[in-house]
């Protein structure tokens, strides 16, 4: 069954496509890998790289990759999650949502901010079989071990809620001293959004004729979540670290 949904603007363009969005990853110097979930379709767009590993099943359809940007290094993985997996994450998270916070770079403490107005919660890594399966799939496509992943954050955006442009990596030592910097982010969209809720990279570089030289954390990895105009938005985020992330570690 093919569902018609509105894929919000990623980088700079907005289009109406017949698939659900689902994911983002920052790899090596905060390169970004977008993975978007697609309802099953018999049509494969041209100029698509087919992954060497087998991650396809009847519920998700064929996994295929689309390059979006060189810096941040951004890809879309279509058919990354199934509808059932999306619904499972939402069902687990919905009763436990709390107002989202940001990290104060001066103190390293979590605080509320008008720049981030969503609600969210964390699902423990390996919490159940479905979450373990998703986390193993993330490790397969990012080549980052499951043990380096933080707990899975599920977010909910209602009308008017947003997350202004920001970096996922930390600018202070408070959150990195023992387990290292965040080297990857995978953002998964779990639902359709009728209008708004786009993910944007305002500093992205699109010249694919040359490869960027990465030296330190990329300033192009800044991203933001536009306000939801109609409907609501559910997403899930997996951050990955340089070193192993021990369960129970404060985020």
XYZ file of C-alpha atoms in Angstrom:
251
model
C 0.000 0.000 0.000
C 1.353 3.396 -0.934
C 0.567 6.320 1.344
C 0.625 9.851 0.009
C 2.424 12.243 2.324
C 4.084 15.613 2.247
C 7.863 15.461 2.578
C 8.897 18.749 4.094
C 11.799 20.822 2.904
C 15.146 19.164 3.445
C 18.073 21.482 2.749
C 16.337 24.092 0.534
C 13.609 22.514 -1.588
C 10.073 21.458 -0.743
C 8.142 18.834 -2.653
C 5.131 16.562 -2.381
C 6.199 12.915 -2.576
C 4.553 9.566 -1.946
C 6.570 8.480 1.052
C 7.061 9.130 4.748
C 10.299 10.754 5.910
C 12.368 9.008 8.514
C 16.035 9.633 9.536
C 19.285 11.761 10.001
C 22.909 10.861 10.767
C 26.016 12.963 11.429
C 29.131 11.016 10.486
C 32.811 12.103 10.822
C 33.141 15.808 11.483
C 29.369 15.934 11.909
C 28.470 14.854 8.387
C 24.723 14.326 8.151
C 22.997 11.240 6.831
C 19.260 11.576 6.314
C 17.192 8.433 6.363
C 13.613 8.733 5.351
C 11.004 6.032 5.606
C 8.958 5.282 2.507
C 5.758 3.348 2.190
C 6.266 0.389 -0.098
C 6.438 1.297 -3.769
C 7.311 -0.555 -6.979
C 9.039 2.531 -8.424
C 12.768 3.087 -7.861
C 13.965 6.616 -8.726
C 16.928 6.901 -11.125
C 20.549 7.457 -10.060
C 20.117 5.439 -6.883
C 22.870 3.577 -5.058
C 21.803 0.102 -3.939
C 23.284 -0.939 -0.581
C 25.480 -4.015 -0.526
C 23.839 -5.380 2.625
C 20.371 -6.909 2.710
C 17.970 -4.888 4.864
C 14.793 -5.404 2.870
C 11.618 -7.127 3.983
C 8.012 -7.322 2.854
C 6.799 -4.771 5.422
C 9.320 -2.031 4.596
C 10.011 -2.637 0.931
C 13.374 -2.183 -0.755
C 15.946 0.005 0.977
C 17.598 2.522 -1.334
C 19.815 5.545 -0.833
C 19.648 9.093 -2.189
C 22.428 11.698 -1.880
C 21.239 15.161 -0.831
C 24.309 17.194 0.090
C 28.090 16.967 0.367
C 28.472 19.192 3.413
C 26.864 18.269 5.632
C 27.118 14.793 4.098
C 23.407 14.099 3.761
C 21.643 11.014 2.460
C 18.064 9.760 2.472
C 17.460 6.095 3.227
C 14.044 5.223 1.822
C 12.055 2.362 3.361
C 14.200 2.464 6.503
C 11.372 1.697 8.957
C 8.060 -0.066 8.618
C 4.730 1.486 9.529
C 4.486 -0.956 12.440
C 7.873 0.123 13.809
C 6.866 3.791 13.646
C 3.602 3.104 15.453
C 5.409 1.049 18.112
C 7.789 3.900 18.981
C 4.941 6.417 19.160
C 2.869 4.114 21.375
C 5.749 3.638 23.822
C 6.577 7.342 24.000
C 3.154 9.022 24.026
C 2.283 8.486 27.737
C 5.658 9.811 28.943
C 6.226 13.025 26.963
C 7.735 16.027 28.745
C 8.692 19.501 27.581
C 11.934 19.368 25.577
C 15.144 20.944 26.854
C 18.455 22.136 25.394
C 22.016 22.018 26.761
C 23.364 25.289 28.163
C 26.895 25.562 26.640
C 28.117 27.575 29.626
C 27.130 25.086 32.317
C 26.481 21.829 30.451
C 23.108 21.546 32.200
C 19.761 20.912 30.536
C 17.452 23.916 30.460
C 14.182 25.030 28.861
C 14.364 27.407 25.900
C 11.958 29.225 23.595
C 14.140 27.987 20.715
C 12.888 24.430 21.261
C 9.201 23.991 21.987
C 8.508 20.306 21.328
C 7.862 17.559 23.874
C 9.798 14.315 24.117
C 11.218 11.412 26.090
C 13.943 8.750 25.858
C 13.525 5.037 25.152
C 16.362 2.990 26.609
C 18.785 1.385 24.186
C 17.794 -2.251 23.689
C 14.541 -1.716 25.588
C 12.628 -4.320 23.585
C 12.997 -6.523 20.515
C 11.703 -3.932 18.036
C 14.017 -1.217 19.355
C 16.974 -3.632 19.256
C 16.160 -4.467 15.630
C 16.025 -0.778 14.680
C 19.302 -0.080 16.496
C 21.028 -2.966 14.724
C 19.779 -1.593 11.397
C 21.186 1.834 12.281
C 24.550 0.227 13.061
C 24.481 -1.591 9.708
C 24.040 1.577 7.655
C 26.287 3.891 9.708
C 29.037 1.365 10.529
C 28.940 2.633 14.122
C 28.486 -0.082 16.795
C 25.186 -0.210 18.664
C 27.071 0.304 21.951
C 28.120 3.800 20.840
C 24.504 4.926 20.539
C 22.671 7.028 23.106
C 19.129 6.179 24.158
C 16.509 6.789 21.477
C 14.759 10.152 21.814
C 11.167 10.380 20.558
C 9.785 13.879 19.893
C 6.296 15.258 19.286
C 5.588 18.622 17.651
C 2.119 20.173 17.750
C 0.949 23.172 15.697
C 3.356 26.087 16.121
C 6.086 24.045 17.787
C 9.621 24.136 16.367
C 13.352 23.695 16.958
C 15.378 26.633 15.700
C 18.707 25.978 13.857
C 21.257 24.343 16.149
C 24.182 21.924 16.266
C 23.815 18.410 17.616
C 27.439 18.246 18.717
C 28.546 19.823 21.989
C 30.623 23.002 22.161
C 31.805 22.465 25.741
C 33.524 19.612 27.581
C 30.661 18.971 30.006
C 28.914 16.313 27.918
C 32.010 14.875 26.197
C 34.643 14.410 28.900
C 34.024 10.698 29.511
C 32.215 9.354 26.436
C 33.448 11.661 23.704
C 31.804 13.915 21.167
C 28.689 13.084 19.177
C 29.905 11.946 15.755
C 26.593 10.980 14.194
C 22.900 11.808 14.368
C 20.131 9.767 12.842
C 16.757 11.524 12.666
C 13.707 9.402 11.872
C 10.303 10.779 10.977
C 7.546 8.579 12.368
C 4.462 10.280 10.892
C 3.166 12.397 8.035
C 2.849 16.146 8.550
C -0.006 17.849 6.701
C 1.822 21.168 6.491
C 5.039 22.568 7.944
C 7.502 20.702 10.142
C 10.259 20.746 7.517
C 13.863 19.955 8.444
C 16.321 22.532 7.090
C 20.108 22.835 6.835
C 20.631 26.596 6.384
C 24.421 26.349 5.946
C 24.560 23.362 3.591
C 27.001 23.318 0.648
C 25.667 21.850 -2.601
C 28.686 21.827 -4.898
C 28.958 18.085 -5.499
C 31.723 18.551 -8.093
C 34.337 18.739 -5.342
C 34.804 16.987 -2.024
C 35.025 19.135 1.115
C 38.041 18.937 3.401
C 36.926 18.117 6.922
C 38.998 19.540 9.749
C 37.130 19.457 13.026
C 33.374 19.775 13.556
C 31.544 21.022 10.476
C 29.767 24.378 10.746
C 27.500 23.208 7.919
C 25.855 20.626 10.174
C 23.512 23.208 11.696
C 19.897 22.091 11.280
C 16.464 23.219 12.379
C 12.885 22.008 12.585
C 10.334 24.407 11.094
C 7.058 25.062 12.939
C 4.212 22.650 12.287
C 1.410 24.521 10.515
C -1.215 21.791 10.241
C -1.388 18.382 11.896
C 1.379 17.066 14.151
C 4.854 15.629 13.768
C 6.474 12.621 15.411
C 10.185 11.890 15.081
C 12.903 9.811 16.738
C 16.594 10.656 17.090
C 19.592 8.412 17.684
C 22.865 10.168 18.565
C 26.160 8.258 18.384
C 29.396 8.940 20.277
C 33.117 8.487 19.753
C 33.259 5.993 22.636
C 30.819 3.462 24.023
C 27.772 4.995 25.656
C 27.063 3.217 28.909
C 23.395 2.736 29.754
C 22.310 5.045 32.550
C 24.799 7.725 31.520
C 23.264 11.199 31.979
C 22.435 12.809 28.623
